[in-house]
PDB file of C-alpha atoms in Angstrom:
ATOM      1  CA  MET A   1      -0.043  -0.205  -0.040  1.00  0.00           C
ATOM      2  CA  HIS A   2       1.384   3.303  -1.233  1.00  0.00           C
ATOM      3  CA  ILE A   3       0.476   6.379   1.670  1.00  0.00           C
ATOM      4  CA  TYR A   4       0.425  10.243   1.242  1.00  0.00           C
ATOM      5  CA  PHE A   5       1.226  11.819   4.416  1.00  0.00           C
ATOM      6  CA  CYS A   6       0.622  15.016   4.678  1.00  0.00           C
ATOM      7  CA  GLY A   7       1.659  17.890   7.602  1.00  0.00           C
ATOM      8  CA  SER A   8       2.579  21.153   7.781  1.00  0.00           C
ATOM      9  CA  ILE A   9       5.897  22.348   6.111  1.00  0.00           C
ATOM     10  CA  ARG A  10       6.434  26.495   5.705  1.00  0.00           C
ATOM     11  CA  GLY A  11       2.949  26.364   7.509  1.00  0.00           C
ATOM     12  CA  GLY A  12       5.300  25.954  10.837  1.00  0.00           C
ATOM     13  CA  ARG A  13       6.796  22.706  11.870  1.00  0.00           C
ATOM     14  CA  GLN A  14       5.782  22.894  15.774  1.00  0.00           C
ATOM     15  CA  ASP A  15       4.038  19.036  15.052  1.00  0.00           C
ATOM     16  CA  VAL A  16       7.135  17.408  13.725  1.00  0.00           C
ATOM     17  CA  GLU A  17       7.569  15.155  16.675  1.00  0.00           C
ATOM     18  CA  VAL A  18       3.903  14.129  16.323  1.00  0.00           C
ATOM     19  CA  TYR A  19       4.296  13.760  12.678  1.00  0.00           C
ATOM     20  CA  GLN A  20       7.349  11.210  13.131  1.00  0.00           C
ATOM     21  CA  ARG A  21       4.999   9.116  15.524  1.00  0.00           C
ATOM     22  CA  ILE A  22       2.697   9.053  12.871  1.00  0.00           C
ATOM     23  CA  VAL A  23       4.747   8.024  10.031  1.00  0.00           C
ATOM     24  CA  ARG A  24       6.323   5.453  12.061  1.00  0.00           C
ATOM     25  CA  LYS A  25       3.111   3.782  12.475  1.00  0.00           C
ATOM     26  CA  LEU A  26       1.958   4.694   8.751  1.00  0.00           C
ATOM     27  CA  GLN A  27       5.174   2.162   8.016  1.00  0.00           C
ATOM     28  CA  THR A  28       3.366  -0.858   9.520  1.00  0.00           C
ATOM     29  CA  TYR A  29       0.936  -0.626   7.007  1.00  0.00           C
ATOM     30  CA  GLY A  30       2.506   0.191   3.842  1.00  0.00           C
ATOM     31  CA  LYS A  31       5.543   2.637   2.029  1.00  0.00           C
ATOM     32  CA  VAL A  32       4.861   6.304   3.044  1.00  0.00           C
ATOM     33  CA  LEU A  33       5.657   8.262   0.120  1.00  0.00           C
ATOM     34  CA  THR A  34       6.249  11.625   2.206  1.00  0.00           C
ATOM     35  CA  GLU A  35       8.246  10.505   5.332  1.00  0.00           C
ATOM     36  CA  HIS A  36      10.497  13.255   4.788  1.00  0.00           C
ATOM     37  CA  VAL A  37       7.510  15.927   6.001  1.00  0.00           C
ATOM     38  CA  SER A  38       8.241  13.782   9.300  1.00  0.00           C
ATOM     39  CA  HIS A  39      12.447  14.840   9.433  1.00  0.00           C
ATOM     40  CA  ALA A  40      13.142  17.108  12.053  1.00  0.00           C
ATOM     41  CA  GLU A  41      15.681  18.691   9.813  1.00  0.00           C
ATOM     42  CA  VAL A  42      13.285  19.999   7.325  1.00  0.00           C
ATOM     43  CA  SER A  43      12.891  23.316   7.891  1.00  0.00           C
ATOM     44  CA  GLU A  44       9.930  26.315   7.623  1.00  0.00           C
ATOM     45  CA  LYS A  45      11.683  27.118   4.725  1.00  0.00           C
ATOM     46  CA  GLY A  46      10.908  23.592   3.210  1.00  0.00           C
ATOM     47  CA  GLU A  47      13.593  21.194   0.908  1.00  0.00           C
ATOM     48  CA  ASP A  48      13.512  23.534  -1.946  1.00  0.00           C
ATOM     49  CA  ALA A  49      17.465  23.835  -1.739  1.00  0.00           C
ATOM     50  CA  ALA A  50      18.125  19.972  -2.418  1.00  0.00           C
ATOM     51  CA  LEU A  51      15.709  19.876  -5.625  1.00  0.00           C
ATOM     52  CA  ASP A  52      15.375  21.850  -8.525  1.00  0.00           C
ATOM     53  CA  GLY A  53      12.650  24.600  -6.562  1.00  0.00           C
ATOM     54  CA  ASP A  54       9.267  24.867  -6.007  1.00  0.00           C
ATOM     55  CA  LYS A  55       7.900  23.662  -9.464  1.00  0.00           C
ATOM     56  CA  ALA A  56       9.602  19.907  -8.728  1.00  0.00           C
ATOM     57  CA  ILE A  57       8.449  19.703  -5.219  1.00  0.00           C
ATOM     58  CA  HIS A  58       4.752  20.284  -6.783  1.00  0.00           C
ATOM     59  CA  ASP A  59       5.525  18.016  -9.747  1.00  0.00           C
ATOM     60  CA  ARG A  60       6.626  15.188  -8.018  1.00  0.00           C
ATOM     61  CA  ASP A  61       3.878  15.359  -4.654  1.00  0.00           C
ATOM     62  CA  VAL A  62       1.524  15.570  -7.396  1.00  0.00           C
ATOM     63  CA  GLU A  63       3.123  12.127  -8.863  1.00  0.00           C
ATOM     64  CA  TRP A  64       3.116  10.849  -5.358  1.00  0.00           C
ATOM     65  CA  LEU A  65      -0.707  11.753  -4.572  1.00  0.00           C
ATOM     66  CA  ALA A  66      -2.011  10.067  -8.005  1.00  0.00           C
ATOM     67  CA  SER A  67      -0.068   6.852  -6.843  1.00  0.00           C
ATOM     68  CA  SER A  68      -0.949   6.502  -3.994  1.00  0.00           C
ATOM     69  CA  ASP A  69      -3.625   4.395  -2.183  1.00  0.00           C
ATOM     70  CA  VAL A  70      -4.955   6.376   0.857  1.00  0.00           C
ATOM     71  CA  ILE A  71      -3.689  10.100   2.256  1.00  0.00           C
ATOM     72  CA  VAL A  72      -3.228  10.636   5.702  1.00  0.00           C
ATOM     73  CA  ALA A  73      -3.213  14.288   7.036  1.00  0.00           C
ATOM     74  CA  GLU A  74      -2.268  15.689  10.629  1.00  0.00           C
ATOM     75  CA  VAL A  75      -4.439  18.881   9.808  1.00  0.00           C
ATOM     76  CA  THR A  76      -3.795  20.961  13.313  1.00  0.00           C
ATOM     77  CA  GLN A  77      -1.149  23.055  12.080  1.00  0.00           C
ATOM     78  CA  PRO A  78      -2.996  25.238   9.428  1.00  0.00           C
ATOM     79  CA  SER A  79      -0.772  24.724   6.094  1.00  0.00           C
ATOM     80  CA  LEU A  80      -1.816  26.304   2.543  1.00  0.00           C
ATOM     81  CA  GLY A  81      -0.029  23.226   0.994  1.00  0.00           C
ATOM     82  CA  VAL A  82      -1.394  20.645   2.706  1.00  0.00           C
ATOM     83  CA  GLY A  83      -5.164  22.303   1.689  1.00  0.00           C
ATOM     84  CA  TYR A  84      -4.005  22.291  -1.670  1.00  0.00           C
ATOM     85  CA  GLU A  85      -2.653  18.395  -1.328  1.00  0.00           C
ATOM     86  CA  LEU A  86      -6.332  17.530   0.201  1.00  0.00           C
ATOM     87  CA  GLY A  87      -7.992  19.554  -2.675  1.00  0.00           C
ATOM     88  CA  ARG A  88      -5.876  17.608  -5.438  1.00  0.00           C
ATOM     89  CA  ALA A  89      -7.201  14.113  -3.563  1.00  0.00           C
ATOM     90  CA  VAL A  90     -10.296  14.737  -3.332  1.00  0.00           C
ATOM     91  CA  ALA A  91     -10.631  15.580  -6.878  1.00  0.00           C
ATOM     92  CA  MET A  92      -8.836  11.928  -7.500  1.00  0.00           C
ATOM     93  CA  ASN A  93     -11.324  10.578  -5.355  1.00  0.00           C
ATOM     94  CA  LYS A  94      -8.823   9.473  -2.839  1.00  0.00           C
ATOM     95  CA  ARG A  95      -9.575   7.779   0.549  1.00  0.00           C
ATOM     96  CA  ILE A  96      -8.520  10.639   2.818  1.00  0.00           C
ATOM     97  CA  LEU A  97      -7.998  10.529   6.617  1.00  0.00           C
ATOM     98  CA  CYS A  98      -7.705  13.689   8.747  1.00  0.00           C
ATOM     99  CA  LEU A  99      -6.530  14.202  12.072  1.00  0.00           C
ATOM    100  CA  PHE A 100      -7.294  17.466  14.339  1.00  0.00           C
ATOM    101  CA  ARG A 101      -6.102  17.469  18.036  1.00  0.00           C
ATOM    102  CA  PRO A 102      -8.849  19.768  19.441  1.00  0.00           C
ATOM    103  CA  SER A 103      -6.150  20.292  22.626  1.00  0.00           C
ATOM    104  CA  SER A 104      -3.861  22.509  20.232  1.00  0.00           C
ATOM    105  CA  GLY A 105      -6.939  25.601  21.149  1.00  0.00           C
ATOM    106  CA  ARG A 106      -7.078  26.129  16.874  1.00  0.00           C
ATOM    107  CA  ALA A 107     -10.374  25.796  15.103  1.00  0.00           C
ATOM    108  CA  LEU A 108     -10.237  23.154  11.962  1.00  0.00           C
ATOM    109  CA  SER A 109     -11.565  25.002   8.637  1.00  0.00           C
ATOM    110  CA  ALA A 110     -15.152  24.357   7.912  1.00  0.00           C
ATOM    111  CA  MET A 111     -13.858  23.023   4.234  1.00  0.00           C
ATOM    112  CA  ILE A 112     -11.996  20.228   6.185  1.00  0.00           C
ATOM    113  CA  ARG A 113     -14.529  19.591   8.529  1.00  0.00           C
ATOM    114  CA  GLY A 114     -17.651  19.788   6.527  1.00  0.00           C
ATOM    115  CA  ALA A 115     -15.850  17.627   4.085  1.00  0.00           C
ATOM    116  CA  ASP A 116     -16.594  14.860   6.481  1.00  0.00           C
ATOM    117  CA  CYS A 117     -20.063  14.030   5.109  1.00  0.00           C
ATOM    118  CA  ARG A 118     -19.819  10.684   7.910  1.00  0.00           C
ATOM    119  CA  ALA A 119     -22.113   8.546   5.564  1.00  0.00           C
ATOM    120  CA  GLU A 120     -20.745   4.731   6.012  1.00  0.00           C
ATOM    121  CA  GLY A 121     -18.101   4.466   3.357  1.00  0.00           C
ATOM    122  CA  SER A 122     -17.177   7.838   2.951  1.00  0.00           C
ATOM    123  CA  VAL A 123     -13.590   8.284   1.650  1.00  0.00           C
ATOM    124  CA  PHE A 124     -13.296  11.674   3.384  1.00  0.00           C
ATOM    125  CA  LYS A 125     -12.882  11.234   7.043  1.00  0.00           C
ATOM    126  CA  VAL A 126     -11.917  13.761   9.671  1.00  0.00           C
ATOM    127  CA  LEU A 127     -11.288  12.330  13.422  1.00  0.00           C
ATOM    128  CA  ASP A 128     -10.026  14.065  16.619  1.00  0.00           C
ATOM    129  CA  TYR A 129      -7.287  13.103  18.299  1.00  0.00           C
ATOM    130  CA  THR A 130      -4.952  12.941  21.196  1.00  0.00           C
ATOM    131  CA  GLU A 131      -1.519  11.974  20.808  1.00  0.00           C
ATOM    132  CA  GLU A 132      -2.095   9.474  23.015  1.00  0.00           C
ATOM    133  CA  GLU A 133      -4.779   7.633  20.848  1.00  0.00           C
ATOM    134  CA  VAL A 134      -3.182   8.466  17.917  1.00  0.00           C
ATOM    135  CA  GLU A 135      -1.686   4.846  17.089  1.00  0.00           C
ATOM    136  CA  GLY A 136      -4.886   3.145  18.318  1.00  0.00           C
ATOM    137  CA  ILE A 137      -7.061   5.556  16.004  1.00  0.00           C
ATOM    138  CA  LEU A 138      -4.411   4.468  12.592  1.00  0.00           C
ATOM    139  CA  GLU A 139      -4.777   0.612  13.735  1.00  0.00           C
ATOM    140  CA  LYS A 140      -9.024   1.160  13.237  1.00  0.00           C
ATOM    141  CA  TYR A 141      -8.707   3.236  10.420  1.00  0.00           C
ATOM    142  CA  PHE A 142      -6.537   1.007   8.740  1.00  0.00           C
ATOM    143  CA  GLY A 143      -7.996  -2.548   9.890  1.00  0.00           C
ATOM    144  CA  GLU A 144     -11.182  -1.156   8.472  1.00  0.00           C
ATOM    145  CA  LEU A 145      -9.528  -0.131   5.171  1.00  0.00           C
ATOM    146  CA  THR A 146      -8.262  -3.675   4.740  1.00  0.00           C
ATOM    147  CA  LYS A 147     -11.584  -5.034   5.594  1.00  0.00           C
ATOM    148  CA  ASN A 148     -13.207  -3.348   2.386  1.00  0.00           C
TER     149      ASN A 148
END
C-alpha cells in the first residue's frame, strides 16, 4: 500500500514530533511516500534547496498523490500546502483521513471538517485525537480499510 502523509512544512514545524509518531505507525501499513515531512531537519523553509525548486516539489508531490492508495493528513497546524494536497486528493477520489488535535486550541477549517459527510463508506474522514491515542486511531482506520 502506498500512503501519502500530509503535514505542515512552510506553515510551521511545531508538530514535527507528532508527524514522526504518525509516520512510524503508517510505515507498518505500507510505504510512506512522503516520510520526509516527518524529518526534524526539514525546516519551515522547506526542502527546495535540495531540489530544482518549487515546481519540482509540486510536480513530484502531485505524482506521489496520484500513485497513493490512501492519504493521511495531520491538519492541526494550518497549512496552505496541506489544504492544496487535500483538494487535489479529493479531485482524484482518494481515500483521505484527516487528524486534528482539539487540544491545540485551534479551530479546524470548515472546508476540512465539512468535507466529512459521516456517511458509511465515505472516502473523506476527519477524526479528532490526542497524541496518546493516535496509534489506536490509525490501527482502527487501516483495519477497516483492509476489510473493504
